[in-house]
Coordinates of C-alpha atoms in Angstrom, one line a residue:
M1 CA 67.5 43.7 74.6
K2 CA 67.6 40.3 76.2
T3 CA 65.5 39.4 79.2
Y4 CA 66.9 37.6 82.3
P5 CA 64.2 36.3 84.6
L6 CA 65.5 35.6 88.0
I7 CA 64.1 32.0 88.2
K8 CA 66.0 31.1 85.0
L9 CA 69.3 32.5 86.5
L10 CA 68.7 30.4 89.6
I11 CA 68.1 27.2 87.8
A12 CA 70.8 27.7 85.3
I13 CA 73.3 28.3 87.9
C14 CA 72.3 25.3 90.2
S15 CA 71.8 22.8 87.4
V16 CA 75.5 22.8 86.0
L17 CA 77.4 22.4 89.0
L18 CA 79.6 19.3 87.9
L19 CA 82.3 17.1 89.3
I20 CA 84.7 15.8 87.0
S21 CA 86.8 13.0 88.2
C22 CA 90.3 12.8 86.6
S23 CA 92.5 9.8 86.5
N24 CA 95.6 11.1 84.9
S25 CA 97.3 12.0 88.4
G26 CA 97.4 8.3 89.7
G27 CA 95.7 9.6 93.0
G28 CA 92.1 8.6 92.2
I29 CA 89.2 9.6 94.0
G30 CA 90.5 9.5 97.6
G31 CA 92.3 12.4 96.4
T32 CA 95.2 14.4 97.1
G33 CA 94.7 17.1 94.5
I34 CA 91.4 19.1 94.0
I35 CA 90.3 22.3 92.1
S36 CA 87.3 23.9 92.8
S37 CA 85.9 27.1 90.5
G38 CA 82.8 28.9 91.7
T39 CA 81.7 31.8 94.0
V40 CA 82.6 32.3 97.5
S41 CA 79.7 31.6 99.7
A42 CA 80.9 32.1 103.2
H43 CA 84.1 33.0 105.2
G44 CA 85.9 30.8 107.8
S45 CA 88.2 30.0 106.3
I46 CA 86.5 30.1 102.9
F47 CA 83.4 28.2 101.4
V48 CA 83.3 27.5 97.7
N49 CA 80.7 25.3 95.8
G50 CA 79.5 24.2 99.3
L51 CA 83.0 22.8 100.4
E52 CA 84.9 24.4 103.1
F53 CA 88.6 25.1 102.5
D54 CA 91.2 25.9 105.3
T55 CA 93.1 29.0 104.0
S56 CA 95.3 29.4 107.0
D57 CA 98.4 28.9 104.9
A58 CA 97.0 29.5 101.5
V59 CA 98.6 32.0 98.9
I60 CA 96.0 34.4 97.5
I61 CA 96.5 35.9 94.0
V62 CA 94.3 38.9 93.1
N63 CA 94.4 40.0 89.3
G64 CA 97.7 38.1 89.0
E65 CA 99.5 39.7 92.1
N66 CA 100.5 37.8 95.4
V67 CA 98.6 39.9 98.0
G68 CA 99.3 37.6 101.0
T69 CA 98.8 34.6 102.7
G70 CA 96.2 33.1 105.2
D71 CA 92.8 33.8 106.7
Q72 CA 93.1 37.7 107.0
T73 CA 94.1 38.1 103.4
V74 CA 91.1 36.1 102.4
L75 CA 88.8 38.5 104.3
D76 CA 90.6 41.5 102.9
Y77 CA 90.2 40.5 99.4
L78 CA 88.0 37.7 98.7
D79 CA 84.4 39.0 99.1
I80 CA 81.4 36.7 99.4
G81 CA 80.1 36.6 95.8
K82 CA 83.3 36.8 94.1
V83 CA 84.2 34.0 91.7
V84 CA 87.4 32.3 92.7
L85 CA 89.7 29.3 91.6
V86 CA 90.8 27.2 94.7
E87 CA 93.6 24.7 94.4
G88 CA 94.1 22.5 97.3
T89 CA 94.1 19.0 98.8
G90 CA 91.5 16.9 100.4
D91 CA 88.2 15.1 99.0
M92 CA 85.1 16.5 97.8
D93 CA 83.1 13.9 99.6
D94 CA 84.4 15.2 102.8
I95 CA 83.0 18.6 104.7
S96 CA 86.3 20.3 104.2
A97 CA 89.6 20.6 102.3
V98 CA 92.9 22.5 102.6
A99 CA 93.5 25.3 100.0
D100 CA 96.9 25.7 98.7
R101 CA 96.3 28.8 96.5
V102 CA 93.3 30.9 95.9
T103 CA 93.2 33.0 92.6
Y104 CA 90.6 35.6 91.7
Y105 CA 90.5 37.8 88.8
D106 CA 87.9 40.5 88.1
N107 CA 85.7 40.0 84.9
V108 CA 85.9 43.6 84.1
A109 CA 87.0 46.8 85.8
G110 CA 85.9 50.2 84.4
P111 CA 83.3 52.9 84.1
V112 CA 79.6 52.1 83.7
E113 CA 79.0 53.3 80.1
S114 CA 75.2 52.6 80.1
I115 CA 72.3 51.1 82.3
D116 CA 69.1 49.7 81.0
D117 CA 66.3 48.6 83.5
I118 CA 65.0 45.0 82.3
D119 CA 62.5 45.0 85.0
A120 CA 62.1 45.6 88.6
T121 CA 64.7 43.1 89.8
N122 CA 67.3 43.2 86.8
K123 CA 69.5 45.7 84.9
E124 CA 71.8 45.3 82.2
I125 CA 74.8 47.6 82.1
V126 CA 77.8 48.0 80.0
V127 CA 81.4 48.0 81.4
L128 CA 84.3 48.4 79.0
G129 CA 82.1 47.1 76.2
Q130 CA 81.1 44.0 78.2
S131 CA 77.3 43.3 79.0
V132 CA 76.8 42.9 82.7
V133 CA 73.6 41.7 84.2
L134 CA 72.6 42.7 87.7
N135 CA 69.9 41.5 89.8
V136 CA 68.8 40.7 93.4
L137 CA 71.2 38.2 93.8
T138 CA 74.1 40.5 92.9
I139 CA 76.2 41.6 95.8
F140 CA 76.8 45.4 95.9
K141 CA 79.8 46.8 97.8
G142 CA 80.8 50.6 98.0
S143 CA 84.4 51.5 98.6
P144 CA 84.8 53.9 101.7
G145 CA 82.8 57.0 101.0
F146 CA 80.4 55.4 98.6
D147 CA 76.8 54.1 99.0
F148 CA 76.4 51.9 96.5
T149 CA 73.2 49.9 95.7
F150 CA 71.0 48.3 93.1
D151 CA 69.2 51.4 92.9
S152 CA 71.9 53.8 93.0
I153 CA 74.3 52.5 90.3
A154 CA 74.9 55.2 87.7
Q155 CA 76.8 56.0 84.6
N156 CA 80.4 56.8 85.2
D157 CA 80.7 54.8 88.3
L158 CA 84.1 52.8 88.2
V159 CA 83.3 49.3 89.2
K160 CA 84.9 46.0 89.5
V161 CA 82.7 43.0 88.6
S162 CA 82.9 39.3 89.2
G163 CA 80.2 36.8 87.7
L164 CA 79.6 33.9 85.4
V165 CA 79.6 34.2 81.9
D166 CA 76.7 33.2 80.0
E167 CA 76.2 31.9 76.3
A168 CA 75.6 35.3 75.1
D169 CA 78.9 36.6 76.4
A170 CA 77.0 38.5 79.2
I171 CA 78.6 38.5 82.8
R172 CA 75.9 37.6 85.2
A173 CA 77.3 39.6 88.1
T174 CA 77.4 37.9 91.3
F175 CA 79.5 40.6 93.0
I176 CA 80.0 44.4 92.1
E177 CA 82.1 47.2 93.8
K178 CA 82.1 50.6 93.1
T179 CA 85.8 52.2 93.7
D180 CA 85.6 55.6 92.5
V181 CA 84.0 57.9 89.8
F182 CA 85.4 58.1 86.4
A183 CA 87.3 61.1 85.2
P184 CA 87.7 61.4 81.5
G185 CA 91.2 62.0 80.2
E186 CA 93.0 61.0 83.4
G187 CA 94.3 57.6 81.9
N188 CA 92.2 55.6 84.4
I189 CA 93.4 52.0 85.1
V190 CA 91.1 49.5 83.6
G191 CA 90.8 45.7 83.0
V192 CA 89.0 42.9 81.3
T193 CA 89.1 39.2 81.0
G194 CA 87.7 37.5 77.9
F195 CA 88.2 36.0 74.3
I196 CA 90.4 38.1 72.0
N197 CA 88.7 38.5 68.6
N198 CA 89.3 40.6 65.4
L199 CA 93.1 40.5 66.0
D200 CA 94.6 43.0 63.6
I201 CA 98.4 42.9 63.7
D202 CA 98.8 45.7 61.3
L203 CA 96.7 48.2 63.2
E204 CA 97.9 46.4 66.5
T205 CA 94.4 46.2 67.9
F206 CA 92.0 43.4 68.9
Q207 CA 88.4 43.3 70.5
I208 CA 87.1 41.6 73.6
N209 CA 83.2 41.6 72.9
D210 CA 82.6 45.4 72.1
L211 CA 85.7 46.7 73.7
I212 CA 88.4 47.8 71.2
V213 CA 92.0 47.2 72.6
D214 CA 95.1 49.1 71.4
Y215 CA 98.3 47.1 72.1
S216 CA 100.7 49.0 70.3
E217 CA 102.7 50.0 73.3
I218 CA 103.4 46.5 74.7
D219 CA 106.9 45.1 73.4
P220 CA 106.2 42.1 71.2
D221 CA 108.5 40.0 73.2
D222 CA 106.0 40.8 76.0
L223 CA 102.8 39.2 74.3
P224 CA 101.5 35.6 75.0
A225 CA 103.3 33.1 72.9
D226 CA 99.6 31.9 71.7
F227 CA 98.5 35.5 70.9
T228 CA 95.8 34.9 68.5
D229 CA 92.2 34.9 67.9
G230 CA 90.2 32.8 70.5
L231 CA 92.9 33.3 73.4
W232 CA 91.2 33.5 76.7
A233 CA 93.4 36.5 78.2
E234 CA 93.4 38.9 81.0
V235 CA 94.1 42.7 79.8
E236 CA 95.2 45.6 81.8
G237 CA 95.5 49.1 80.8
T238 CA 94.2 52.6 80.6
L239 CA 91.3 54.5 79.5
D240 CA 90.7 58.1 78.8
A241 CA 87.2 58.1 77.7
A242 CA 84.1 55.9 78.6
G243 CA 83.4 54.0 75.7
G244 CA 86.5 54.6 74.0
E245 CA 89.4 52.5 73.2
M246 CA 91.7 50.9 76.0
T247 CA 95.2 51.1 75.7
A248 CA 96.9 47.9 76.9
E249 CA 99.8 47.8 79.2
S250 CA 99.8 44.1 80.0
I251 CA 98.3 41.0 78.1
E252 CA 98.2 37.5 79.9
P253 CA 96.7 34.3 79.3
G254 CA 93.9 33.4 81.4
D255 CA 93.8 30.6 83.7
D256 CA 93.1 27.1 82.3
I257 CA 92.1 24.6 84.9
G258 CA 92.1 22.0 82.5
K259 CA 95.9 22.0 82.6
A260 CA 96.0 21.0 86.1
D261 CA 97.1 17.6 87.2
V262 CA 94.7 16.8 90.2
D263 CA 92.1 14.2 91.1
Q264 CA 88.9 16.1 91.2
I265 CA 87.5 19.2 89.6
E266 CA 84.3 21.1 90.4
V267 CA 83.3 23.9 88.0
L268 CA 80.2 26.0 88.5
G269 CA 79.1 28.0 85.6
F270 CA 76.5 28.4 82.6
V271 CA 76.8 25.8 79.7
T272 CA 78.2 28.3 77.0
D273 CA 78.5 25.6 74.1
V274 CA 77.6 22.1 73.2
G275 CA 79.8 20.8 70.7
S276 CA 78.5 17.3 70.4
A277 CA 76.6 14.5 72.3
T278 CA 79.6 14.0 74.5
V279 CA 81.4 17.3 74.5
F280 CA 80.1 20.8 76.0
T281 CA 81.7 24.0 77.8
I282 CA 81.1 25.5 80.9
G283 CA 82.2 29.2 80.8
N284 CA 85.6 28.5 79.1
Q285 CA 86.1 25.3 80.4
M286 CA 85.7 22.2 78.1
V287 CA 83.9 19.2 79.7
Q288 CA 83.7 15.5 78.1
V289 CA 81.0 13.0 79.2
D290 CA 80.6 9.2 78.6
G291 CA 78.4 6.3 79.2
N292 CA 79.6 6.2 83.0
T293 CA 78.7 9.9 83.6
E294 CA 76.0 10.3 86.5
Y295 CA 73.6 13.2 86.0
V296 CA 71.7 14.7 88.9
D297 CA 68.0 15.5 88.1
G298 CA 68.3 15.0 84.5
D299 CA 70.2 13.5 81.7
V300 CA 72.5 14.2 78.6
T301 CA 69.5 15.5 76.6
N302 CA 69.2 18.3 79.2
I303 CA 72.5 19.8 78.4
S304 CA 72.0 22.9 76.4
T305 CA 73.5 26.3 76.0
G306 CA 72.1 28.8 78.8

């Protein structure tokens, strides 16, 4: 079992908050277009990575569905602690900006399969074959009728998890919500976001970490165009038994913020891979640096996995 000291988690999260300035939009740093990916830290309208975004006219997308527009929709769906992607206008050097769209996806939604106490302030649980690390920084929420805390979490709790993926593919949960209790054999709706691997076109199965997904019920025309190993995907389906196979009902490519044509991008997360002295990855986002890159409290030699 891995250990997850709290102080290491704090340092890792704080030290890889990066600002990437893009020149392909023609707007320059004064900027018309910005993207910020990180945790919601406050409401009114919404604060992400220390920047306040006006969400009075923002479209809110939750797990692929347009759930509404404006501040009340933010309060209804985007809890503090959830990791979101904000697209808008403004400048990250200002104290505020305007959000055009805010997108949120659960990292994983399903039953708790196992619980391991790492120490007094850290637990490791498994949800749909995904390792999830909980600690005193994680925000716990219980749906109406459920008392849900760090100490009360139990096997077969149906939960929704949001967090940052580390170099070992574990989800460091910043938010977790209990929505119900898993009932075997009832085709519970579940979902997971991650990299497809071990794709078998004959058996019509693939894996996301330790979860086996059966996609045989999906029409081939409805599969992603780039459906192959390594695809970052959002998968929704049903589950009859905790720890069993998931039957996929939909598979969609995950958001790729690198495709956006904007002036500034800010990404919060763990360094998950270092490809070279000039290229590394935060979560699933590739980052390139050069001789003009500025480093805060360190230099290029401090960039390493984890």
